Short mmCIF file of C-alpha atoms in Angstrom, two decimals:
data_model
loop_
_atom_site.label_atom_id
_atom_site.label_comp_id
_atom_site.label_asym_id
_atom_site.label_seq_id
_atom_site.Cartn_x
_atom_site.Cartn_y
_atom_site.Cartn_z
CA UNK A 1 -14.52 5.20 -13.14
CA UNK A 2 -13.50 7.63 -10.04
CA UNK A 3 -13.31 6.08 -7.16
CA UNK A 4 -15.26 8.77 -5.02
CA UNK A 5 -17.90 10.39 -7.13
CA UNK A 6 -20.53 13.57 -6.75
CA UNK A 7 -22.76 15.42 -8.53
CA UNK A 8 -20.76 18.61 -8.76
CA UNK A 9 -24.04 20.83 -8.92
CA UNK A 10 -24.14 23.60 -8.30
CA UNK A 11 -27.34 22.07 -6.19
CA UNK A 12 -29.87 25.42 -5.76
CA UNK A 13 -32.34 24.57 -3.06
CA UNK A 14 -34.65 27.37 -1.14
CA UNK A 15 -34.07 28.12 2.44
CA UNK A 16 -36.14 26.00 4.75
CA UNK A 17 -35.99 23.08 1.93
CA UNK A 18 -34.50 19.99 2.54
CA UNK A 19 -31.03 19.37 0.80
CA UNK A 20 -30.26 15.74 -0.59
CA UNK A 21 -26.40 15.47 -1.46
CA UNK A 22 -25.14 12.12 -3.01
CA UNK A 23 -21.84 9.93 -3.09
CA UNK A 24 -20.93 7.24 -5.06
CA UNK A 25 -17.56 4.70 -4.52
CA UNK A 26 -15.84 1.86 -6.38
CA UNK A 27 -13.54 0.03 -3.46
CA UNK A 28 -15.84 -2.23 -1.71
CA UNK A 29 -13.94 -2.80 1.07
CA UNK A 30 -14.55 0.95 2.09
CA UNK A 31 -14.83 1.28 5.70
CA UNK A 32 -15.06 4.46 6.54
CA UNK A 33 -17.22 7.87 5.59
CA UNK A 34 -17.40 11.26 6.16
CA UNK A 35 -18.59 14.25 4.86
CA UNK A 36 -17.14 17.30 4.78
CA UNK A 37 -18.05 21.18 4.11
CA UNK A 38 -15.63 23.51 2.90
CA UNK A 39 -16.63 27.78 2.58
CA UNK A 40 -14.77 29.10 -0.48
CA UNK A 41 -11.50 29.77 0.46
CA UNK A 42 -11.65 27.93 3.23
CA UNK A 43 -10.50 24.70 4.57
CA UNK A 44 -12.30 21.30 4.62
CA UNK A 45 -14.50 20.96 8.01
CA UNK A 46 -16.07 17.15 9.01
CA UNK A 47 -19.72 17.43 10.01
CA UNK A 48 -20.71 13.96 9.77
CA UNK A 49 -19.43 10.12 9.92
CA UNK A 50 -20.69 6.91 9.47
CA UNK A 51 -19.53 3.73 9.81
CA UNK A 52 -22.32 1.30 9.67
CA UNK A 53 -25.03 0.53 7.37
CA UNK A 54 -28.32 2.40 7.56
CA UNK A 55 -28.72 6.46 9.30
CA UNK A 56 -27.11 8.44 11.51
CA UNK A 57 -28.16 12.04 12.41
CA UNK A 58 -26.87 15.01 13.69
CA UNK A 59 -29.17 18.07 14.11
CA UNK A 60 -30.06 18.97 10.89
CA UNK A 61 -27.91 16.57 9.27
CA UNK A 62 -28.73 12.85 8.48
CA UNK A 63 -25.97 10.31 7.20
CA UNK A 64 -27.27 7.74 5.09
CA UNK A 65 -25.11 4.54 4.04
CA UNK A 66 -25.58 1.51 1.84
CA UNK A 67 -22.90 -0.55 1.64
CA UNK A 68 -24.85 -2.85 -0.97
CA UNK A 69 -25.02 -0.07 -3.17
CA UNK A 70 -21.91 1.69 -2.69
CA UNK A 71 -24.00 4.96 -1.38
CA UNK A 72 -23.98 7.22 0.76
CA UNK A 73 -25.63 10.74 1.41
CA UNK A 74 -26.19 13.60 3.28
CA UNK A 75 -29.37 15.30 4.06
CA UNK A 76 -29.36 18.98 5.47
CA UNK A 77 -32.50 19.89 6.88
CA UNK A 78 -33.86 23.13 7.20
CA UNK A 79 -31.41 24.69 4.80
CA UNK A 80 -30.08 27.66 5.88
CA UNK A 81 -27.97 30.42 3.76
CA UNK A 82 -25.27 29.76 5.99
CA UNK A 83 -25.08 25.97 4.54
CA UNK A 84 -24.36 27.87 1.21
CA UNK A 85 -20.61 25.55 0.48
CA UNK A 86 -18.92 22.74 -1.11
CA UNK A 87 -19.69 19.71 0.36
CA UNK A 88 -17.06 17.02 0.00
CA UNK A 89 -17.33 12.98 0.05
CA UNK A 90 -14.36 11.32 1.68
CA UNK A 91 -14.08 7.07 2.07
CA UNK A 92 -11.45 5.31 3.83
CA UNK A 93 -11.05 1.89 2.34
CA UNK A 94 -9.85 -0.79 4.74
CA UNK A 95 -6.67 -1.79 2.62
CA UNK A 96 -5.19 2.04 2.04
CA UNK A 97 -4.59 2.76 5.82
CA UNK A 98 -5.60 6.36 7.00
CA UNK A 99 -5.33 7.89 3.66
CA UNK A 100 -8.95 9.68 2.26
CA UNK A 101 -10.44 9.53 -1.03
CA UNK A 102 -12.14 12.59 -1.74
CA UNK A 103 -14.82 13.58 -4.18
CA UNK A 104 -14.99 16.48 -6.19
CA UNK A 105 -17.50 18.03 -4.14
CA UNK A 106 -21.01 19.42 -4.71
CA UNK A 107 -21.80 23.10 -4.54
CA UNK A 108 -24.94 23.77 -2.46
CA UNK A 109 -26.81 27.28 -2.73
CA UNK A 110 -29.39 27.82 -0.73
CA UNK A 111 -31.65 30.81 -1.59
CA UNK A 112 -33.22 33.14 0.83
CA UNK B 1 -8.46 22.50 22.35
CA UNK B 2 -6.29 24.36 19.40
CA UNK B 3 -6.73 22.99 15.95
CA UNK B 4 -4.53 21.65 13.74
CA UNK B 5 -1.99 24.50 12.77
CA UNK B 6 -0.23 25.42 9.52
CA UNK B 7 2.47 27.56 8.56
CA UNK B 8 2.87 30.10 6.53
CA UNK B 9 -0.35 30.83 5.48
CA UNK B 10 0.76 32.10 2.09
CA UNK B 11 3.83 31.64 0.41
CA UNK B 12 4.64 33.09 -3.63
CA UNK B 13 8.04 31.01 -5.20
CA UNK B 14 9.32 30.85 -8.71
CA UNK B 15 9.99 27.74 -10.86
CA UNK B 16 12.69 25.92 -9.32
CA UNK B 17 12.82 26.94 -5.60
CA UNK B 18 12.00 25.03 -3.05
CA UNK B 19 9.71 25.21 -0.41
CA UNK B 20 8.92 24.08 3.41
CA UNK B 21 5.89 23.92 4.93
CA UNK B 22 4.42 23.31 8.44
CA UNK B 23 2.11 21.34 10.48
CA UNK B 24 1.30 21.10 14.42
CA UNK B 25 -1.30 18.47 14.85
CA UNK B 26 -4.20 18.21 17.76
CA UNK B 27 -2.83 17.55 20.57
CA UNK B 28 -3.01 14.10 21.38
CA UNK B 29 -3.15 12.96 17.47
CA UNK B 30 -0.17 10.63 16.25
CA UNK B 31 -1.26 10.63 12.43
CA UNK B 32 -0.79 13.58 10.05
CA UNK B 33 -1.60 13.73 6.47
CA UNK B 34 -1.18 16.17 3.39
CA UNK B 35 -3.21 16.93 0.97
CA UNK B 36 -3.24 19.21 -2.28
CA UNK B 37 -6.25 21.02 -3.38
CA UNK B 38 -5.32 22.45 -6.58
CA UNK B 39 -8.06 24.53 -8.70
CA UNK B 40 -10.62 22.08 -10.27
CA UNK B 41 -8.47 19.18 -9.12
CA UNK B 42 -10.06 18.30 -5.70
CA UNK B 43 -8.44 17.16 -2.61
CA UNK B 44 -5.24 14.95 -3.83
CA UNK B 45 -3.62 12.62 -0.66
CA UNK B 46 0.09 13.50 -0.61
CA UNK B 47 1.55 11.47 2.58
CA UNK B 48 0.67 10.05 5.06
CA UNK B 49 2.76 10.20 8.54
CA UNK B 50 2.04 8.11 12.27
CA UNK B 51 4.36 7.95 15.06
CA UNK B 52 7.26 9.33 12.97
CA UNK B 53 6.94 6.87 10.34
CA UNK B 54 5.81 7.65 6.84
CA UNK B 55 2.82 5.27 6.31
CA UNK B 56 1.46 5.60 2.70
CA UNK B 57 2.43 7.93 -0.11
CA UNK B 58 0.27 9.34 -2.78
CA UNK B 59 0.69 9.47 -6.68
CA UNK B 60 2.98 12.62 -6.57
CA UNK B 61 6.92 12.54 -7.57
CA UNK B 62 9.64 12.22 -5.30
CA UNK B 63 10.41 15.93 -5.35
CA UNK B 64 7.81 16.35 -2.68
CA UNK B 65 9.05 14.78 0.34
CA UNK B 66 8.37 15.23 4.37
CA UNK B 67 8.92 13.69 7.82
CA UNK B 68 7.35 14.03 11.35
CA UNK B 69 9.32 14.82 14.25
CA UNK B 70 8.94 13.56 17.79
CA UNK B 71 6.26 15.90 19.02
CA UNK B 72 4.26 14.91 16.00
CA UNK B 73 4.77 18.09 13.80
CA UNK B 74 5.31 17.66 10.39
CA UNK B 75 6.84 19.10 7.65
CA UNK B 76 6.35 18.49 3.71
CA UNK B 77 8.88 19.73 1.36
CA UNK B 78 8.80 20.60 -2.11
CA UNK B 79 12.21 20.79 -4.43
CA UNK B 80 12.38 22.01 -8.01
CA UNK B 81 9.01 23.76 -7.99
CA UNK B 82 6.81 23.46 -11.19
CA UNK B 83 4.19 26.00 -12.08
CA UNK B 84 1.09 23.05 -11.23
CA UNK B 85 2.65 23.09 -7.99
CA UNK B 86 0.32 25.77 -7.51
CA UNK B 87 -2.50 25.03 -4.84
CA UNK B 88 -3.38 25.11 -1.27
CA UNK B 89 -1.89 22.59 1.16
CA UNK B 90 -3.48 21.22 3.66
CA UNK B 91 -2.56 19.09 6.44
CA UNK B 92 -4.69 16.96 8.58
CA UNK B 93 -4.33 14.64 11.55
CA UNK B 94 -5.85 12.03 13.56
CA UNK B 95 -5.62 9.95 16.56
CA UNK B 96 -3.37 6.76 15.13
CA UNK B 97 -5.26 5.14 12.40
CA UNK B 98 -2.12 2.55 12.03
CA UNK B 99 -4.06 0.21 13.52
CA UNK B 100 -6.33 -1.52 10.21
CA UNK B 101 -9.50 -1.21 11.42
CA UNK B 102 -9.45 2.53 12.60
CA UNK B 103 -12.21 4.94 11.76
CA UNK B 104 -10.57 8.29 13.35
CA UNK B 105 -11.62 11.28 11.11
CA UNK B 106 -9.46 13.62 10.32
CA UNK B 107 -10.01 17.44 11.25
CA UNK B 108 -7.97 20.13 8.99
CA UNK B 109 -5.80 23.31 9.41
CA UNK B 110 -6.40 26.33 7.18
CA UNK B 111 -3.78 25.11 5.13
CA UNK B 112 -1.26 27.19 3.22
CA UNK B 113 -1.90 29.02 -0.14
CA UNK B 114 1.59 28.53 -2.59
CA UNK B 115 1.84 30.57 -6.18
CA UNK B 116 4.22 29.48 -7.65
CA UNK B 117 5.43 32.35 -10.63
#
């Protein structure tokens, strides 16, 4: 089992739609979670954390986390072309210091 | 604020060379990390660097090695290049996350592009 998983798409949604991205993890002592998006060619860029059960939004974006269940998510609202990326899962567990786990990402196209 | 900084941006090597590359954090951020992101391979954690210290080391070999000066730059070095050295690095940093509880996140350069040939 990875340790960081995501459905590596691609995910097509239309623009205006809202986009549901997903994250699983195996270390439950994971304390920390971020999201990151990342244009081809480009490097990674953090638009979200969360820390604590439950939601946390930003604009258009809405962290979810369940530490139960070892999920957590992203929601984009209002998709936009411009969130056309790779949007990568990254948990810091509590006993491996500062160092990320990263998912293999999910591809998000979103279609005028 | 600048961003985190990396240098060069692109570098081409044969098999066997080796190879030096560079990181200025945020200002004010003690931790710096590397990363590889090598095609279909993801983001892999390389090392791991706070307050001059080498903190945690990923599953790579020794040949890839690095250190953190005073000022909190970095470098990460790479002997006897191998053709699946091939990627793009990036480096990272943070505000300290030595401390066991710390949730800084980590913001990244634009990392630099090695071919190896």
């Amino acid at each position: 089992q990875k340790e960081v998983e995501q459905n590596s798409g691609p995910l097509s949604v239309p623009e205006g739609a809202i986009a549901s991205l997903n994250c699983t993890y195996s270390d439950r002592v994971s304390q920390s979670f971020f999201w990151y998006r990342q244009y081809s060619g480009k490097s990674p860029e953090l638009i979200m954390s969360i820390y604590s059960n439950g939601d946390k939004e930003d604009g258009r974006f809405t962290a979810q986390l369940n530490k139960a269940s070892q999920y957590v998510s992203l929601l984009i609202r209002d998709s936009q072309p411009s969130d056309s990326a790779t949007y990568l899962c990254a948990v810091r567990s509590r006993n491996q210091g500062g160092k990320l786990i990263f998912g293999q990402g999910t591809e998000l196209s979103v279609k005028p | 604020e600048a961003g985190v900084t990396q240098s060069p941006t692109h570098l081409i090597k044969t098999r066997g060379q080796q190879v030096t590359l560079r990181c200025s954090p945020i200002s004010g951020h003690t931790s710096v990390y590397w990363y590889q992101q090598a095609l279909g391979l993801g983001l892999q954690f390389l090392l791991w660097y706070d307050e001059g210290e080498e903190r945690n080391r990923g599953n790579f070999p020794p040949r890839f090695s690095g250190r953190q000066f005073p000022n909190y730059s970095s470098e990460l070095n790479v002997n006897a290049l191998e053709l699946e050295d091939s990627a793009l690095y990036l480096c990272a940093s943070s505000r300290s996350t030595a401390v066991r509880d710390s949730n800084q996140p980590q913001h990244f350069g634009d990392g630099t592009r090695l071919s190896i040939l």
